[in-house]
Short mmCIF file of C-alpha atoms in Angstrom, two decimals:
data_model
loop_
_atom_site.label_atom_id
_atom_site.label_comp_id
_atom_site.label_asym_id
_atom_site.label_seq_id
_atom_site.Cartn_x
_atom_site.Cartn_y
_atom_site.Cartn_z
CA MET M 1 -0.08 -0.12 -0.02
CA LYS M 2 1.22 3.69 -0.81
CA ILE M 3 0.21 6.84 0.94
CA GLY M 4 -1.20 9.94 -0.81
CA THR M 5 -2.80 12.94 -0.17
CA GLN M 6 -5.12 15.59 -1.19
CA ASN M 7 -4.19 19.49 -1.71
CA GLN M 8 -3.86 21.38 1.83
CA ALA M 9 -4.11 24.98 2.19
CA PHE M 10 -0.54 25.16 3.35
CA PHE M 11 0.84 23.61 0.33
CA PRO M 12 2.30 25.91 -2.38
CA GLU M 13 0.19 27.25 -5.13
CA ASN M 14 2.23 26.44 -8.16
CA ILE M 15 1.82 22.91 -9.61
CA LEU M 16 5.46 21.79 -9.82
CA GLU M 17 6.13 23.21 -6.50
CA LYS M 18 3.27 21.55 -4.99
CA PHE M 19 4.47 18.24 -6.39
CA THR M 20 7.76 18.79 -5.29
CA TYR M 21 6.49 19.54 -1.75
CA MET M 22 4.55 16.41 -1.49
CA LYS M 23 7.30 14.40 -2.54
CA LYS M 24 9.89 15.99 -0.22
CA MET M 25 7.18 15.34 2.91
CA GLY M 26 6.96 11.83 1.78
CA PHE M 27 3.89 11.05 0.06
CA GLU M 28 4.00 8.76 -2.61
CA ALA M 29 1.17 10.37 -4.77
CA PHE M 30 -1.51 13.07 -5.33
CA GLU M 31 -5.18 12.94 -5.47
CA ILE M 32 -5.67 16.12 -7.54
CA ASP M 33 -8.75 18.19 -7.94
CA GLY M 34 -10.32 17.44 -11.28
CA LYS M 35 -10.78 20.97 -12.52
CA LEU M 36 -7.29 21.50 -11.59
CA LEU M 37 -6.31 18.85 -13.94
CA VAL M 38 -8.60 19.33 -16.67
CA GLU M 39 -7.32 23.15 -16.81
CA HIS M 40 -3.63 22.36 -16.28
CA VAL M 41 -2.98 18.85 -17.78
CA ASP M 42 0.32 19.90 -19.35
CA GLU M 43 1.57 21.66 -16.25
CA VAL M 44 0.74 18.28 -14.39
CA LYS M 45 2.38 15.96 -16.72
CA ALA M 46 5.67 18.11 -16.42
CA ALA M 47 5.61 17.90 -12.57
CA ILE M 48 4.93 14.35 -12.82
CA ARG M 49 8.02 13.95 -15.03
CA GLU M 50 9.91 16.53 -13.00
CA THR M 51 9.27 14.66 -9.30
CA GLY M 52 8.25 11.11 -10.27
CA LEU M 53 5.21 11.76 -7.98
CA PRO M 54 2.37 10.18 -9.73
CA VAL M 55 -1.28 11.23 -9.84
CA SER M 56 -3.33 8.51 -8.29
CA THR M 57 -6.81 9.71 -8.54
CA ALA M 58 -8.91 12.61 -8.80
CA CYS M 59 -11.57 13.71 -6.49
CA GLY M 60 -13.93 16.79 -7.04
CA GLY M 61 -13.71 19.31 -9.68
CA TYR M 62 -17.12 19.06 -11.46
CA ASP M 63 -20.38 20.66 -10.99
CA GLY M 64 -23.44 18.42 -10.84
CA TRP M 65 -23.84 15.05 -8.67
CA ILE M 66 -24.30 11.69 -10.38
CA GLY M 67 -27.56 11.43 -8.26
CA ASP M 68 -28.65 15.04 -8.43
CA PHE M 69 -32.23 16.02 -8.30
CA ILE M 70 -31.81 18.33 -11.29
CA GLU M 71 -31.40 16.54 -14.39
CA GLU M 72 -29.64 19.31 -16.03
CA ARG M 73 -27.05 19.30 -13.42
CA ARG M 74 -26.46 15.58 -13.23
CA LEU M 75 -25.95 15.50 -16.89
CA ASN M 76 -23.60 18.49 -16.76
CA GLY M 77 -21.58 16.61 -13.90
CA LEU M 78 -21.54 13.47 -16.17
CA GLN M 79 -19.86 15.58 -19.10
CA GLU M 80 -17.36 17.22 -16.66
CA ILE M 81 -16.30 13.62 -15.10
CA GLU M 82 -15.73 12.42 -18.72
CA ARG M 83 -13.37 15.01 -19.47
CA ILE M 84 -11.50 14.27 -16.10
CA LEU M 85 -11.26 10.67 -16.92
CA GLU M 86 -9.80 11.53 -20.17
CA ALA M 87 -7.28 13.78 -18.54
CA LEU M 88 -6.46 11.34 -15.62
CA ALA M 89 -5.91 8.67 -18.60
CA GLU M 90 -3.12 11.31 -20.27
CA VAL M 91 -1.45 11.33 -16.94
CA GLY M 92 -1.36 7.92 -15.71
CA GLY M 93 -3.98 8.36 -12.98
CA LYS M 94 -6.13 5.28 -11.75
CA GLY M 95 -9.69 6.84 -11.69
CA ILE M 96 -11.93 9.42 -10.05
CA VAL M 97 -13.82 9.42 -6.55
CA VAL M 98 -17.57 10.06 -6.97
CA PRO M 99 -20.16 10.07 -3.99
CA ALA M 100 -24.08 9.85 -5.25
CA ALA M 101 -24.21 13.56 -4.06
CA TRP M 102 -22.88 15.69 -1.26
CA GLY M 103 -25.02 18.01 0.91
CA MET M 104 -27.84 17.92 -1.37
CA PHE M 105 -30.59 16.20 1.11
CA THR M 106 -30.36 14.01 4.42
CA TYR M 107 -33.08 12.24 6.14
CA ARG M 108 -31.57 13.43 9.35
CA LEU M 109 -32.30 17.12 9.16
CA PRO M 110 -35.38 19.15 8.33
CA PRO M 111 -37.34 18.46 5.81
CA MET M 112 -36.49 14.79 6.43
CA VAL M 113 -38.82 14.33 3.13
CA SER M 114 -37.10 13.43 -0.15
CA PRO M 115 -38.42 15.20 -3.25
CA ARG M 116 -37.57 12.05 -5.00
CA SER M 117 -38.52 8.31 -4.22
CA LYS M 118 -35.78 5.71 -3.44
CA GLU M 119 -36.59 4.35 -6.61
CA GLY M 120 -35.99 7.37 -8.33
CA ASP M 121 -32.62 7.70 -6.65
CA PHE M 122 -31.49 4.28 -7.67
CA LYS M 123 -32.58 4.87 -11.43
CA ALA M 124 -30.60 8.37 -11.39
CA VAL M 125 -27.42 6.92 -9.83
CA SER M 126 -27.68 3.69 -11.92
CA GLU M 127 -28.13 5.60 -15.21
CA SER M 128 -25.11 7.81 -14.21
CA LEU M 129 -22.90 4.89 -13.44
CA LEU M 130 -23.68 2.75 -16.50
CA TYR M 131 -22.60 5.91 -18.55
CA LEU M 132 -19.37 6.25 -16.52
CA ASP M 133 -18.71 2.78 -16.60
CA LYS M 134 -18.41 3.14 -20.44
CA VAL M 135 -16.40 6.03 -20.27
CA ALA M 136 -13.86 4.38 -17.80
CA GLY M 137 -13.81 1.35 -20.23
CA ARG M 138 -12.94 3.60 -23.01
CA THR M 139 -10.09 5.46 -21.08
CA GLY M 140 -8.73 2.69 -19.16
CA THR M 141 -9.76 4.23 -15.84
CA LYS M 142 -11.85 3.54 -12.92
CA VAL M 143 -14.98 5.03 -11.10
CA TYR M 144 -14.69 4.80 -7.41
CA LEU M 145 -18.22 5.03 -5.96
CA GLU M 146 -18.06 6.49 -2.45
CA PRO M 147 -20.53 5.96 0.34
CA LEU M 148 -20.81 9.01 2.60
CA ASN M 149 -22.26 9.23 6.19
CA ARG M 150 -25.88 9.91 6.55
CA TYR M 151 -25.75 13.63 7.41
CA GLN M 152 -24.02 14.36 4.07
CA ASP M 153 -25.94 11.95 1.62
CA HIS M 154 -29.01 9.87 1.88
CA MET M 155 -28.46 7.59 -0.94
CA ILE M 156 -25.38 5.33 -0.33
CA ASN M 157 -23.93 5.23 3.05
CA LEU M 158 -22.60 1.60 3.62
CA LEU M 159 -19.99 -0.34 1.43
CA ALA M 160 -22.46 -3.08 1.09
CA GLU M 161 -24.88 -0.23 -0.46
CA ALA M 162 -21.98 0.65 -3.20
CA ARG M 163 -21.65 -2.67 -4.09
CA HIS M 164 -25.38 -3.44 -4.64
CA TYR M 165 -25.14 -0.55 -7.44
CA ILE M 166 -22.22 -2.07 -8.94
CA GLU M 167 -23.81 -5.72 -8.95
CA SER M 168 -27.32 -4.65 -9.96
CA ASN M 169 -26.07 -2.75 -13.09
CA GLN M 170 -23.19 -5.16 -13.70
CA LEU M 171 -20.68 -2.27 -13.75
CA GLN M 172 -16.94 -3.72 -15.04
CA ASN M 173 -15.42 -0.27 -14.24
CA VAL M 174 -16.70 0.89 -11.03
CA GLU M 175 -15.22 -0.04 -7.65
CA ILE M 176 -15.85 1.09 -3.96
CA ILE M 177 -13.96 3.73 -2.53
CA ALA M 178 -13.60 3.20 1.13
CA ASP M 179 -13.51 6.19 3.63
CA PHE M 180 -12.65 5.63 7.32
CA TYR M 181 -14.09 8.75 8.41
CA HIS M 182 -17.40 7.85 6.81
CA MET M 183 -17.24 4.21 7.67
CA ASN M 184 -16.77 5.35 11.30
CA ILE M 185 -20.13 6.71 11.41
CA GLU M 186 -21.94 4.21 9.45
CA GLU M 187 -20.37 0.53 9.68
CA ASP M 188 -20.82 -1.73 12.52
CA GLY M 189 -17.28 -2.53 12.12
CA ILE M 190 -14.68 -1.00 10.02
CA SER M 191 -12.15 -3.88 9.45
CA GLU M 192 -15.17 -6.16 9.12
CA ALA M 193 -16.66 -4.26 6.35
CA LEU M 194 -13.17 -3.78 4.58
CA HIS M 195 -13.25 -7.59 4.80
CA GLU M 196 -16.68 -8.20 3.46
CA GLN M 197 -16.34 -5.89 0.49
CA ARG M 198 -12.58 -6.69 -0.17
CA ASP M 199 -13.08 -7.86 -3.61
CA LYS M 200 -14.89 -4.63 -4.74
CA ILE M 201 -12.35 -2.02 -3.00
CA GLY M 202 -10.22 -0.13 -5.22
CA HIS M 203 -9.43 2.95 -3.33
CA ILE M 204 -9.27 4.23 0.30
CA HIS M 205 -9.63 7.81 2.09
CA VAL M 206 -7.94 8.07 5.52
CA ALA M 207 -9.12 10.55 8.23
CA ASP M 208 -9.34 10.02 11.92
CA ASN M 209 -12.87 9.55 13.57
CA HIS M 210 -13.60 13.53 13.63
CA ARG M 211 -12.41 14.08 10.08
CA TYR M 212 -8.98 15.53 11.41
CA GLN M 213 -5.46 14.08 10.51
CA PRO M 214 -4.97 10.70 11.22
CA GLY M 215 -3.38 9.92 14.79
CA SER M 216 -5.09 12.86 16.42
CA GLY M 217 -8.27 11.00 17.30
CA ALA M 218 -9.51 7.36 18.16
CA LEU M 219 -9.05 5.17 15.39
CA ASP M 220 -7.03 1.96 15.28
CA PHE M 221 -5.53 2.27 11.71
CA ARG M 222 -2.96 -0.58 12.58
CA LYS M 223 -5.81 -2.86 13.24
CA HIS M 224 -7.58 -1.99 9.85
CA PHE M 225 -4.48 -1.71 7.78
CA ASP M 226 -3.39 -5.43 9.28
CA GLN M 227 -6.95 -6.34 7.74
CA LEU M 228 -6.31 -4.88 4.46
CA LYS M 229 -2.95 -6.73 4.34
CA LYS M 230 -4.45 -9.96 4.88
CA ASP M 231 -7.07 -9.28 2.28
CA GLY M 232 -4.42 -8.34 -0.16
CA TYR M 233 -5.35 -4.81 -0.72
CA ASP M 234 -2.29 -3.12 -2.65
CA GLY M 235 -3.97 0.29 -3.75
CA TYR M 236 -3.46 3.66 -2.15
CA LEU M 237 -4.45 5.18 1.36
CA VAL M 238 -5.22 8.95 0.52
CA PHE M 239 -5.35 11.58 3.26
CA GLU M 240 -8.83 13.32 3.12
CA CYS M 241 -8.78 15.43 6.27
CA ARG M 242 -8.94 18.62 7.90
CA VAL M 243 -5.71 19.55 9.94
CA ARG M 244 -5.68 21.09 13.38
CA GLY M 245 -2.65 22.32 15.59
CA GLU M 246 -0.59 25.43 15.74
CA ASP M 247 1.63 24.12 13.05
CA PRO M 248 -0.35 22.47 10.18
CA GLU M 249 2.74 21.48 8.37
CA ALA M 250 4.38 19.54 11.40
CA GLU M 251 1.08 17.98 12.43
CA TYR M 252 0.17 16.71 8.76
CA GLN M 253 4.22 15.12 8.75
CA LYS M 254 3.43 13.79 12.16
CA ALA M 255 0.15 12.18 10.75
CA LEU M 256 2.02 10.57 7.91
CA LYS M 257 4.73 8.93 10.03
CA HIS M 258 2.08 7.56 12.15
CA LEU M 259 0.32 6.06 9.16
CA GLN M 260 3.81 4.77 7.90
CA ASN M 261 4.38 3.18 11.48
CA CYS M 262 0.93 1.58 11.33
CA LEU M 263 1.93 -0.20 7.90
CA ALA M 264 5.19 -1.30 9.20
#
């Protein structure tokens, strides 16, 4: 397993400097914003050549969720995700992380009555995934379907629910991304869920139980990494977290060392 990171506010803005900074810090890959990649693909290629730091995946950078309530936004999102997958293929990235939606609706807050039926949710997300499955097949990439916690999305909260979409639609290029923060809220057991869905998990996000940097909270990363090792997971573990502390750079470096120790 290799450890990558998304961008952070204290990283340099210049793309080459950003890649150099991450490489020096000890990260082994960059999960890039999709819009940044599409708009600066040549600069990203040059940074990869210069530093040897790969782009593992993309996350975000498009407008319109694959399960959007508004059809025009859903279709727009699909077109933008398609362009991101094409750009990922150019730079050697594995694929893009996509949730059904984020912040669009939750049953846990008022009005607690969805404007669309569960059958409608399944239809919209399935149509999007079927479209993107073909795009990913054409570009040699993957779509990583992300379950979010119940407060951020109402459609897909468990790894098993993501699996249901993959199997029901016979998707060949869609896999599950397991996010430790969301799993800590939703799954009965993180290690157990990782094991049960081991054949469909293609990517992983790491943050501690409170969404801050790994090692600053309550999660037992060594236990869960040991389970991943037993099940033969050899993909990326990507930091997707907020950072707290007086010195964010030092705290981030400390978190990386913590995960490296948990992998040892």
